[in-house]
Amino acid sequence: MGIPELIEQLAAPEMEARQAAGAALVAAGAAAVGPVLAVLCNEASPVYWGDPASVLRRIGDPAFDPVLDVILSTGTEEVRRRARWTFGGIEVSDLTRYAEVLAHPDSSIRDTAAFVLQNAGSAALPLAPALVPLLTDADEDVCQRAVWAFAGIGPGVIPLLRRVRRSTAPQRRQALTALAEVGGWDALDTADQRLVERLIAVKLRDEKPASMHLCGGWYALPTKDQGAVLEAFGLSDAMPVTMRLGESAWNSDHHGGTLGHEHGRCSRTYVSPVLDGWTLVFGDPPGSAHSASAETESGRRQYIRRRCAELSGVFGAAHWYGESCGDGWTAWCIAEHGRIIRCYDVFEPEDQVGNGHAAEDGYQLPHEDGGFPEGWVDGIDVSDTAVLEERYEQVKRDFAIPDVCHAADIAGRLSVDPSELDERTSVLGHGVLALTACGRRYGTPRGALHI
């Protein structure tokens, strides 16, 4: 079967036929590049564009320059998009092909080449010096891609980035960010660690409380004794941090803490300054992180209840709150003098402890029926968020439907709502980042943080 027939077979309804045609075109090598590329660029072709793209990627070296030429062509944006995707995965015999285009005038090609080296991991280590100029690229997306590429290549780039830090290169500042992204605090040499500590000390002098992005769990304790809090949680190596840095660490660990090592989410904890008389503890302690199996969160819930009861025996009261920025999850647990008095989890409402709490008065629990009448959105364009919001509020007023409460609402009534911190919040002392048992054993998570 010739190349034209094989290309025609790429549109076959049977997956096996398309796969067989693709394999034969890959075997044809350089001779197939032109015809397959023509199909990729033909937006009217019955062949799904991903199939010729995959063939070109697997053909490898012979496809490199022709695909690059399409990216630089005057074709449609859709054609160039297809070509960029194809270019980002060509199975070249030598990664140097990609390193050679890191200085290309087209920013999308520089970005894609860096992306390839990022995905190549340690195999791209010999080419890492070519990424350094991209740290100060004119395109901010390319600068960020270079940082991610260093992180993808791994710890082997640390000596290179440290040399950049000690040089007069214009990339010195960005190299610090890249070092943190590669290996966190531990990747910084002593001079840079002292530099960061001094910067934190300066910013601590006049930092003002600000609203926190809530995603994850935190404890609230009615105490001003930070040392007692550190002891209660088994924390050590406490480092003074700004509130912004503490929040950044918490969010970084929660959303991507397994990058670097599997204990990234439970290696450190942010302990806040005293906020309106309460000390907040953000993070997922090892006992909590290790108690939840892949199948159920019941182990985590039991751990949190046990810890709240224990902590309330020490501090008189202990609250735990949980919020998700993605799936609507919210939960809270309230303990006083060694006893759990209220627990609620929107995903497990049948597992509540207590018959409500005074802090929930006037609210509707998230799992309860909203009480909205059938057809309440009839006659409006539900894609118009402003109109939908107006109708929603009107129906709530007309039918006396209470607001739904979340953990932050309960925290605001009982202790401190971190999402409502502002200049009116009383602040005593400063926050710290401290290591858990996992942090002491496995090190800190990687990732650049906001100071």
PDB file of N, CA, C and O in Angstrom, residues 155-228:
ATOM      1  N   PRO A 155      17.428  18.206  40.236  1.00  0.00           N
ATOM      2  CA  PRO A 155      18.474  18.742  41.118  1.00  0.00           C
ATOM      3  C   PRO A 155      19.839  18.888  40.477  1.00  0.00           C
ATOM      4  O   PRO A 155      20.680  19.640  40.976  1.00  0.00           O
ATOM      5  N   GLY A 156      20.085  18.191  39.383  1.00  0.00           N
ATOM      6  CA  GLY A 156      21.384  18.292  38.724  1.00  0.00           C
ATOM      7  C   GLY A 156      21.704  19.694  38.239  1.00  0.00           C
ATOM      8  O   GLY A 156      22.879  20.013  37.998  1.00  0.00           O
ATOM      9  N   VAL A 157      20.669  20.560  38.112  1.00  0.00           N
ATOM     10  CA  VAL A 157      20.913  21.928  37.631  1.00  0.00           C
ATOM     11  C   VAL A 157      21.312  22.877  38.765  1.00  0.00           C
ATOM     12  O   VAL A 157      21.672  24.028  38.510  1.00  0.00           O
ATOM     13  N   ILE A 158      21.251  22.419  40.005  1.00  0.00           N
ATOM     14  CA  ILE A 158      21.518  23.310  41.141  1.00  0.00           C
ATOM     15  C   ILE A 158      22.912  23.929  41.073  1.00  0.00           C
ATOM     16  O   ILE A 158      23.060  25.151  41.249  1.00  0.00           O
ATOM     17  N   PRO A 159      23.995  23.169  40.811  1.00  0.00           N
ATOM     18  CA  PRO A 159      25.315  23.811  40.713  1.00  0.00           C
ATOM     19  C   PRO A 159      25.371  24.892  39.642  1.00  0.00           C
ATOM     20  O   PRO A 159      25.974  25.953  39.852  1.00  0.00           O
ATOM     21  N   LEU A 160      24.757  24.655  38.489  1.00  0.00           N
ATOM     22  CA  LEU A 160      24.726  25.650  37.425  1.00  0.00           C
ATOM     23  C   LEU A 160      24.032  26.923  37.894  1.00  0.00           C
ATOM     24  O   LEU A 160      24.547  28.038  37.713  1.00  0.00           O
ATOM     25  N   LEU A 161      22.850  26.775  38.499  1.00  0.00           N
ATOM     26  CA  LEU A 161      22.095  27.948  38.930  1.00  0.00           C
ATOM     27  C   LEU A 161      22.810  28.676  40.068  1.00  0.00           C
ATOM     28  O   LEU A 161      22.743  29.907  40.149  1.00  0.00           O
ATOM     29  N   ARG A 162      23.489  27.968  40.915  1.00  0.00           N
ATOM     30  CA  ARG A 162      24.266  28.626  41.974  1.00  0.00           C
ATOM     31  C   ARG A 162      25.420  29.428  41.381  1.00  0.00           C
ATOM     32  O   ARG A 162      25.746  30.515  41.873  1.00  0.00           O
ATOM     33  N   ARG A 163      26.017  28.917  40.317  1.00  0.00           N
ATOM     34  CA  ARG A 163      27.081  29.678  39.660  1.00  0.00           C
ATOM     35  C   ARG A 163      26.534  30.958  39.045  1.00  0.00           C
ATOM     36  O   ARG A 163      27.174  32.015  39.087  1.00  0.00           O
ATOM     37  N   VAL A 164      25.339  30.872  38.466  1.00  0.00           N
ATOM     38  CA  VAL A 164      24.706  32.073  37.912  1.00  0.00           C
ATOM     39  C   VAL A 164      24.454  33.082  39.030  1.00  0.00           C
ATOM     40  O   VAL A 164      24.672  34.291  38.864  1.00  0.00           O
ATOM     41  N   ARG A 165      24.013  32.586  40.178  1.00  0.00           N
ATOM     42  CA  ARG A 165      23.763  33.478  41.314  1.00  0.00           C
ATOM     43  C   ARG A 165      25.030  34.207  41.756  1.00  0.00           C
ATOM     44  O   ARG A 165      24.983  35.350  42.190  1.00  0.00           O
ATOM     45  N   ARG A 166      26.158  33.567  41.676  1.00  0.00           N
ATOM     46  CA  ARG A 166      27.403  34.170  42.144  1.00  0.00           C
ATOM     47  C   ARG A 166      28.130  34.939  41.036  1.00  0.00           C
ATOM     48  O   ARG A 166      29.223  35.440  41.230  1.00  0.00           O
ATOM     49  N   SER A 167      27.506  35.026  39.854  1.00  0.00           N
ATOM     50  CA  SER A 167      28.127  35.701  38.709  1.00  0.00           C
ATOM     51  C   SER A 167      27.553  37.107  38.565  1.00  0.00           C
ATOM     52  O   SER A 167      26.757  37.563  39.391  1.00  0.00           O
ATOM     53  N   THR A 168      27.940  37.788  37.500  1.00  0.00           N
ATOM     54  CA  THR A 168      27.365  39.100  37.187  1.00  0.00           C
ATOM     55  C   THR A 168      26.337  39.007  36.064  1.00  0.00           C
ATOM     56  O   THR A 168      25.949  40.020  35.481  1.00  0.00           O
ATOM     57  N   ALA A 169      25.900  37.784  35.745  1.00  0.00           N
ATOM     58  CA  ALA A 169      24.945  37.576  34.655  1.00  0.00           C
ATOM     59  C   ALA A 169      23.627  38.287  34.948  1.00  0.00           C
ATOM     60  O   ALA A 169      23.208  38.386  36.104  1.00  0.00           O
ATOM     61  N   PRO A 170      22.955  38.788  33.912  1.00  0.00           N
ATOM     62  CA  PRO A 170      21.668  39.475  34.138  1.00  0.00           C
ATOM     63  C   PRO A 170      20.580  38.541  34.664  1.00  0.00           C
ATOM     64  O   PRO A 170      19.534  39.018  35.114  1.00  0.00           O
ATOM     65  N   GLN A 171      20.826  37.234  34.619  1.00  0.00           N
ATOM     66  CA  GLN A 171      19.828  36.264  35.079  1.00  0.00           C
ATOM     67  C   GLN A 171      19.972  35.921  36.565  1.00  0.00           C
ATOM     68  O   GLN A 171      19.329  34.990  37.058  1.00  0.00           O
ATOM     69  N   ARG A 172      20.803  36.666  37.305  1.00  0.00           N
ATOM     70  CA  ARG A 172      21.062  36.330  38.714  1.00  0.00           C
ATOM     71  C   ARG A 172      19.774  36.267  39.529  1.00  0.00           C
ATOM     72  O   ARG A 172      19.559  35.336  40.296  1.00  0.00           O
ATOM     73  N   ARG A 173      18.927  37.269  39.394  1.00  0.00           N
ATOM     74  CA  ARG A 173      17.698  37.330  40.198  1.00  0.00           C
ATOM     75  C   ARG A 173      16.770  36.173  39.861  1.00  0.00           C
ATOM     76  O   ARG A 173      16.230  35.502  40.756  1.00  0.00           O
ATOM     77  N   GLN A 174      16.564  35.923  38.589  1.00  0.00           N
ATOM     78  CA  GLN A 174      15.653  34.848  38.176  1.00  0.00           C
ATOM     79  C   GLN A 174      16.213  33.480  38.533  1.00  0.00           C
ATOM     80  O   GLN A 174      15.452  32.526  38.742  1.00  0.00           O
ATOM     81  N   ALA A 175      17.542  33.371  38.613  1.00  0.00           N
ATOM     82  CA  ALA A 175      18.142  32.092  38.985  1.00  0.00           C
ATOM     83  C   ALA A 175      17.761  31.709  40.408  1.00  0.00           C
ATOM     84  O   ALA A 175      17.659  30.515  40.739  1.00  0.00           O
ATOM     85  N   LEU A 176      17.538  32.692  41.275  1.00  0.00           N
ATOM     86  CA  LEU A 176      17.108  32.397  42.637  1.00  0.00           C
ATOM     87  C   LEU A 176      15.723  31.756  42.636  1.00  0.00           C
ATOM     88  O   LEU A 176      15.471  30.769  43.347  1.00  0.00           O
ATOM     89  N   THR A 177      14.830  32.305  41.817  1.00  0.00           N
ATOM     90  CA  THR A 177      13.498  31.712  41.681  1.00  0.00           C
ATOM     91  C   THR A 177      13.593  30.290  41.143  1.00  0.00           C
ATOM     92  O   THR A 177      12.901  29.375  41.622  1.00  0.00           O
ATOM     93  N   ALA A 178      14.447  30.095  40.142  1.00  0.00           N
ATOM     94  CA  ALA A 178      14.612  28.767  39.561  1.00  0.00           C
ATOM     95  C   ALA A 178      15.152  27.779  40.584  1.00  0.00           C
ATOM     96  O   ALA A 178      14.709  26.620  40.655  1.00  0.00           O
ATOM     97  N   LEU A 179      16.105  28.207  41.397  1.00  0.00           N
ATOM     98  CA  LEU A 179      16.644  27.333  42.448  1.00  0.00           C
ATOM     99  C   LEU A 179      15.544  26.897  43.400  1.00  0.00           C
ATOM    100  O   LEU A 179      15.447  25.710  43.768  1.00  0.00           O
ATOM    101  N   ALA A 180      14.704  27.839  43.828  1.00  0.00           N
ATOM    102  CA  ALA A 180      13.612  27.496  44.739  1.00  0.00           C
ATOM    103  C   ALA A 180      12.636  26.534  44.079  1.00  0.00           C
ATOM    104  O   ALA A 180      12.112  25.619  44.721  1.00  0.00           O
ATOM    105  N   GLU A 181      12.400  26.727  42.779  1.00  0.00           N
ATOM    106  CA  GLU A 181      11.471  25.843  42.074  1.00  0.00           C
ATOM    107  C   GLU A 181      12.057  24.441  41.939  1.00  0.00           C
ATOM    108  O   GLU A 181      11.326  23.445  41.973  1.00  0.00           O
ATOM    109  N   VAL A 182      13.350  24.360  41.812  1.00  0.00           N
ATOM    110  CA  VAL A 182      14.010  23.055  41.666  1.00  0.00           C
ATOM    111  C   VAL A 182      14.041  22.292  42.986  1.00  0.00           C
ATOM    112  O   VAL A 182      13.739  21.099  43.036  1.00  0.00           O
ATOM    113  N   GLY A 183      14.411  22.969  44.062  1.00  0.00           N
ATOM    114  CA  GLY A 183      14.614  22.230  45.308  1.00  0.00           C
ATOM    115  C   GLY A 183      14.191  22.935  46.572  1.00  0.00           C
ATOM    116  O   GLY A 183      14.564  22.491  47.670  1.00  0.00           O
ATOM    117  N   GLY A 184      13.428  24.013  46.454  1.00  0.00           N
ATOM    118  CA  GLY A 184      12.974  24.706  47.642  1.00  0.00           C
ATOM    119  C   GLY A 184      14.113  25.335  48.428  1.00  0.00           C
ATOM    120  O   GLY A 184      15.186  25.623  47.893  1.00  0.00           O
ATOM    121  N   TRP A 185      13.893  25.521  49.713  1.00  0.00           N
ATOM    122  CA  TRP A 185      14.867  26.165  50.594  1.00  0.00           C
ATOM    123  C   TRP A 185      16.209  25.456  50.570  1.00  0.00           C
ATOM    124  O   TRP A 185      17.271  26.075  50.592  1.00  0.00           O
ATOM    125  N   ASP A 186      16.170  24.133  50.508  1.00  0.00           N
ATOM    126  CA  ASP A 186      17.411  23.359  50.577  1.00  0.00           C
ATOM    127  C   ASP A 186      18.304  23.559  49.357  1.00  0.00           C
ATOM    128  O   ASP A 186      19.500  23.248  49.405  1.00  0.00           O
ATOM    129  N   ALA A 187      17.738  24.069  48.246  1.00  0.00           N
ATOM    130  CA  ALA A 187      18.540  24.275  47.044  1.00  0.00           C
ATOM    131  C   ALA A 187      19.335  25.570  47.100  1.00  0.00           C
ATOM    132  O   ALA A 187      20.281  25.746  46.332  1.00  0.00           O
ATOM    133  N   LEU A 188      18.963  26.470  48.012  1.00  0.00           N
ATOM    134  CA  LEU A 188      19.672  27.748  48.131  1.00  0.00           C
ATOM    135  C   LEU A 188      20.960  27.558  48.931  1.00  0.00           C
ATOM    136  O   LEU A 188      20.979  26.820  49.926  1.00  0.00           O
ATOM    137  N   ASP A 189      22.040  28.188  48.487  1.00  0.00           N
ATOM    138  CA  ASP A 189      23.267  28.108  49.282  1.00  0.00           C
ATOM    139  C   ASP A 189      23.139  29.030  50.498  1.00  0.00           C
ATOM    140  O   ASP A 189      22.160  29.771  50.650  1.00  0.00           O
ATOM    141  N   THR A 190      24.147  28.980  51.375  1.00  0.00           N
ATOM    142  CA  THR A 190      24.070  29.727  52.632  1.00  0.00           C
ATOM    143  C   THR A 190      23.887  31.222  52.402  1.00  0.00           C
ATOM    144  O   THR A 190      23.089  31.883  53.089  1.00  0.00           O
ATOM    145  N   ALA A 191      24.604  31.772  51.425  1.00  0.00           N
ATOM    146  CA  ALA A 191      24.502  33.210  51.152  1.00  0.00           C
ATOM    147  C   ALA A 191      23.085  33.598  50.748  1.00  0.00           C
ATOM    148  O   ALA A 191      22.554  34.623  51.202  1.00  0.00           O
ATOM    149  N   ASP A 192      22.449  32.795  49.905  1.00  0.00           N
ATOM    150  CA  ASP A 192      21.093  33.118  49.479  1.00  0.00           C
ATOM    151  C   ASP A 192      20.076  32.890  50.594  1.00  0.00           C
ATOM    152  O   ASP A 192      19.076  33.622  50.692  1.00  0.00           O
ATOM    153  N   GLN A 193      20.292  31.894  51.420  1.00  0.00           N
ATOM    154  CA  GLN A 193      19.392  31.693  52.554  1.00  0.00           C
ATOM    155  C   GLN A 193      19.428  32.898  53.487  1.00  0.00           C
ATOM    156  O   GLN A 193      18.387  33.377  53.956  1.00  0.00           O
ATOM    157  N   ARG A 194      20.625  33.420  53.750  1.00  0.00           N
ATOM    158  CA  ARG A 194      20.736  34.604  54.615  1.00  0.00           C
ATOM    159  C   ARG A 194      20.076  35.814  53.941  1.00  0.00           C
ATOM    160  O   ARG A 194      19.463  36.640  54.617  1.00  0.00           O
ATOM    161  N   LEU A 195      20.221  35.916  52.615  1.00  0.00           N
ATOM    162  CA  LEU A 195      19.609  37.013  51.872  1.00  0.00           C
ATOM    163  C   LEU A 195      18.092  36.977  52.032  1.00  0.00           C
ATOM    164  O   LEU A 195      17.448  38.007  52.295  1.00  0.00           O
ATOM    165  N   VAL A 196      17.505  35.813  51.864  1.00  0.00           N
ATOM    166  CA  VAL A 196      16.056  35.672  51.988  1.00  0.00           C
ATOM    167  C   VAL A 196      15.612  35.977  53.412  1.00  0.00           C
ATOM    168  O   VAL A 196      14.593  36.645  53.639  1.00  0.00           O
ATOM    169  N   GLU A 197      16.363  35.508  54.396  1.00  0.00           N
ATOM    170  CA  GLU A 197      16.015  35.784  55.791  1.00  0.00           C
ATOM    171  C   GLU A 197      16.014  37.283  56.078  1.00  0.00           C
ATOM    172  O   GLU A 197      15.130  37.798  56.780  1.00  0.00           O
ATOM    173  N   ARG A 198      16.987  38.007  55.516  1.00  0.00           N
ATOM    174  CA  ARG A 198      17.035  39.459  55.726  1.00  0.00           C
ATOM    175  C   ARG A 198      15.845  40.144  55.057  1.00  0.00           C
ATOM    176  O   ARG A 198      15.253  41.084  55.612  1.00  0.00           O
ATOM    177  N   LEU A 199      15.486  39.671  53.865  1.00  0.00           N
ATOM    178  CA  LEU A 199      14.347  40.258  53.161  1.00  0.00           C
ATOM    179  C   LEU A 199      13.057  40.030  53.948  1.00  0.00           C
ATOM    180  O   LEU A 199      12.218  40.939  54.067  1.00  0.00           O
ATOM    181  N   ILE A 200      12.909  38.840  54.490  1.00  0.00           N
ATOM    182  CA  ILE A 200      11.729  38.550  55.301  1.00  0.00           C
ATOM    183  C   ILE A 200      11.683  39.470  56.520  1.00  0.00           C
ATOM    184  O   ILE A 200      10.626  40.027  56.857  1.00  0.00           O
ATOM    185  N   ALA A 201      12.810  39.643  57.177  1.00  0.00           N
ATOM    186  CA  ALA A 201      12.864  40.497  58.363  1.00  0.00           C
ATOM    187  C   ALA A 201      12.444  41.928  58.029  1.00  0.00           C
ATOM    188  O   ALA A 201      11.729  42.582  58.805  1.00  0.00           O
ATOM    189  N   VAL A 202      12.867  42.421  56.875  1.00  0.00           N
ATOM    190  CA  VAL A 202      12.490  43.776  56.467  1.00  0.00           C
ATOM    191  C   VAL A 202      10.984  43.872  56.222  1.00  0.00           C
ATOM    192  O   VAL A 202      10.315  44.816  56.685  1.00  0.00           O
ATOM    193  N   LYS A 203      10.427  42.889  55.517  1.00  0.00           N
ATOM    194  CA  LYS A 203       9.008  42.937  55.174  1.00  0.00           C
ATOM    195  C   LYS A 203       8.120  42.725  56.406  1.00  0.00           C
ATOM    196  O   LYS A 203       6.966  43.192  56.440  1.00  0.00           O
ATOM    197  N   LEU A 204       8.632  42.003  57.405  1.00  0.00           N
ATOM    198  CA  LEU A 204       7.845  41.767  58.618  1.00  0.00           C
ATOM    199  C   LEU A 204       7.568  43.061  59.392  1.00  0.00           C
ATOM    200  O   LEU A 204       6.593  43.140  60.148  1.00  0.00           O
ATOM    201  N   ARG A 205       8.410  44.064  59.208  1.00  0.00           N
ATOM    202  CA  ARG A 205       8.292  45.283  60.011  1.00  0.00           C
ATOM    203  C   ARG A 205       6.975  46.006  59.806  1.00  0.00           C
ATOM    204  O   ARG A 205       6.418  46.586  60.748  1.00  0.00           O
ATOM    205  N   ASP A 206       6.460  45.990  58.580  1.00  0.00           N
ATOM    206  CA  ASP A 206       5.240  46.751  58.319  1.00  0.00           C
ATOM    207  C   ASP A 206       4.207  45.967  57.516  1.00  0.00           C
ATOM    208  O   ASP A 206       3.374  46.549  56.823  1.00  0.00           O
ATOM    209  N   GLU A 207       4.244  44.644  57.620  1.00  0.00           N
ATOM    210  CA  GLU A 207       3.272  43.843  56.871  1.00  0.00           C
ATOM    211  C   GLU A 207       1.869  44.015  57.442  1.00  0.00           C
ATOM    212  O   GLU A 207       1.681  44.029  58.661  1.00  0.00           O
ATOM    213  N   LYS A 208       0.897  44.116  56.565  1.00  0.00           N
ATOM    214  CA  LYS A 208      -0.495  44.240  56.962  1.00  0.00           C
ATOM    215  C   LYS A 208      -1.240  42.951  56.612  1.00  0.00           C
ATOM    216  O   LYS A 208      -0.988  42.333  55.578  1.00  0.00           O
ATOM    217  N   PRO A 209      -2.166  42.517  57.475  1.00  0.00           N
ATOM    218  CA  PRO A 209      -2.944  41.312  57.157  1.00  0.00           C
ATOM    219  C   PRO A 209      -3.733  41.494  55.875  1.00  0.00           C
ATOM    220  O   PRO A 209      -4.221  42.591  55.582  1.00  0.00           O
ATOM    221  N   ALA A 210      -3.872  40.423  55.118  1.00  0.00           N
ATOM    222  CA  ALA A 210      -4.624  40.462  53.865  1.00  0.00           C
ATOM    223  C   ALA A 210      -5.385  39.157  53.698  1.00  0.00           C
ATOM    224  O   ALA A 210      -5.010  38.118  54.267  1.00  0.00           O
ATOM    225  N   SER A 211      -6.436  39.207  52.944  1.00  0.00           N
ATOM    226  CA  SER A 211      -7.282  38.038  52.707  1.00  0.00           C
ATOM    227  C   SER A 211      -6.465  36.878  52.149  1.00  0.00           C
ATOM    228  O   SER A 211      -5.630  37.049  51.266  1.00  0.00           O
ATOM    229  N   MET A 212      -6.715  35.682  52.675  1.00  0.00           N
ATOM    230  CA  MET A 212      -6.023  34.483  52.221  1.00  0.00           C
ATOM    231  C   MET A 212      -6.907  33.695  51.265  1.00  0.00           C
ATOM    232  O   MET A 212      -8.126  33.642  51.421  1.00  0.00           O
ATOM    233  N   HIS A 213      -6.281  33.063  50.290  1.00  0.00           N
ATOM    234  CA  HIS A 213      -6.981  32.106  49.428  1.00  0.00           C
ATOM    235  C   HIS A 213      -7.098  30.800  50.199  1.00  0.00           C
ATOM    236  O   HIS A 213      -6.091  30.234  50.628  1.00  0.00           O
ATOM    237  N   LEU A 214      -8.321  30.320  50.390  1.00  0.00           N
ATOM    238  CA  LEU A 214      -8.541  29.145  51.225  1.00  0.00           C
ATOM    239  C   LEU A 214      -8.746  27.895  50.376  1.00  0.00           C
ATOM    240  O   LEU A 214      -9.683  27.815  49.574  1.00  0.00           O
ATOM    241  N   CYS A 215      -7.853  26.954  50.551  1.00  0.00           N
ATOM    242  CA  CYS A 215      -8.015  25.631  49.940  1.00  0.00           C
ATOM    243  C   CYS A 215      -7.165  24.655  50.741  1.00  0.00           C
ATOM    244  O   CYS A 215      -5.939  24.669  50.651  1.00  0.00           O
ATOM    245  N   GLY A 216      -7.852  23.838  51.532  1.00  0.00           N
ATOM    246  CA  GLY A 216      -7.145  22.926  52.428  1.00  0.00           C
ATOM    247  C   GLY A 216      -7.698  23.046  53.831  1.00  0.00           C
ATOM    248  O   GLY A 216      -8.783  23.594  54.049  1.00  0.00           O
ATOM    249  N   GLY A 217      -6.961  22.512  54.803  1.00  0.00           N
ATOM    250  CA  GLY A 217      -7.435  22.518  56.178  1.00  0.00           C
ATOM    251  C   GLY A 217      -6.544  23.327  57.091  1.00  0.00           C
ATOM    252  O   GLY A 217      -5.340  23.455  56.850  1.00  0.00           O
ATOM    253  N   TRP A 218      -7.139  23.876  58.168  1.00  0.00           N
ATOM    254  CA  TRP A 218      -6.353  24.618  59.151  1.00  0.00           C
ATOM    255  C   TRP A 218      -7.002  24.496  60.531  1.00  0.00           C
ATOM    256  O   TRP A 218      -8.206  24.301  60.668  1.00  0.00           O
ATOM    257  N   TYR A 219      -6.166  24.611  61.549  1.00  0.00           N
ATOM    258  CA  TYR A 219      -6.621  24.598  62.936  1.00  0.00           C
ATOM    259  C   TYR A 219      -6.641  26.027  63.475  1.00  0.00           C
ATOM    260  O   TYR A 219      -5.846  26.873  63.042  1.00  0.00           O
ATOM    261  N   ALA A 220      -7.524  26.281  64.425  1.00  0.00           N
ATOM    262  CA  ALA A 220      -7.575  27.563  65.125  1.00  0.00           C
ATOM    263  C   ALA A 220      -7.537  27.287  66.622  1.00  0.00           C
ATOM    264  O   ALA A 220      -8.349  26.503  67.140  1.00  0.00           O
ATOM    265  N   LEU A 221      -6.584  27.924  67.308  1.00  0.00           N
ATOM    266  CA  LEU A 221      -6.391  27.696  68.743  1.00  0.00           C
ATOM    267  C   LEU A 221      -6.417  29.039  69.462  1.00  0.00           C
ATOM    268  O   LEU A 221      -5.724  29.981  69.046  1.00  0.00           O
ATOM    269  N   PRO A 222      -7.161  29.167  70.567  1.00  0.00           N
ATOM    270  CA  PRO A 222      -7.250  30.439  71.288  1.00  0.00           C
ATOM    271  C   PRO A 222      -6.049  30.645  72.211  1.00  0.00           C
ATOM    272  O   PRO A 222      -6.161  30.589  73.442  1.00  0.00           O
ATOM    273  N   THR A 223      -4.889  30.874  71.636  1.00  0.00           N
ATOM    274  CA  THR A 223      -3.671  31.010  72.425  1.00  0.00           C
ATOM    275  C   THR A 223      -2.718  31.999  71.779  1.00  0.00           C
ATOM    276  O   THR A 223      -2.723  32.171  70.557  1.00  0.00           O
ATOM    277  N   LYS A 224      -1.891  32.637  72.629  1.00  0.00           N
ATOM    278  CA  LYS A 224      -0.824  33.510  72.151  1.00  0.00           C
ATOM    279  C   LYS A 224       0.536  32.834  72.287  1.00  0.00           C
ATOM    280  O   LYS A 224       1.554  33.439  71.957  1.00  0.00           O
ATOM    281  N   ASP A 225       0.547  31.600  72.754  1.00  0.00           N
ATOM    282  CA  ASP A 225       1.787  30.878  73.039  1.00  0.00           C
ATOM    283  C   ASP A 225       2.218  30.070  71.817  1.00  0.00           C
ATOM    284  O   ASP A 225       1.848  28.910  71.661  1.00  0.00           O
ATOM    285  N   GLN A 226       2.999  30.707  70.937  1.00  0.00           N
ATOM    286  CA  GLN A 226       3.420  30.021  69.716  1.00  0.00           C
ATOM    287  C   GLN A 226       4.283  28.808  70.022  1.00  0.00           C
ATOM    288  O   GLN A 226       4.178  27.778  69.341  1.00  0.00           O
ATOM    289  N   GLY A 227       5.123  28.899  71.030  1.00  0.00           N
ATOM    290  CA  GLY A 227       5.956  27.764  71.408  1.00  0.00           C
ATOM    291  C   GLY A 227       5.135  26.553  71.794  1.00  0.00           C
ATOM    292  O   GLY A 227       5.471  25.418  71.437  1.00  0.00           O
ATOM    293  N   ALA A 228       4.034  26.789  72.518  1.00  0.00           N
ATOM    294  CA  ALA A 228       3.163  25.673  72.905  1.00  0.00           C
ATOM    295  C   ALA A 228       2.494  25.051  71.689  1.00  0.00           C
ATOM    296  O   ALA A 228       2.292  23.826  71.630  1.00  0.00           O
TER     297      ALA A 228
END
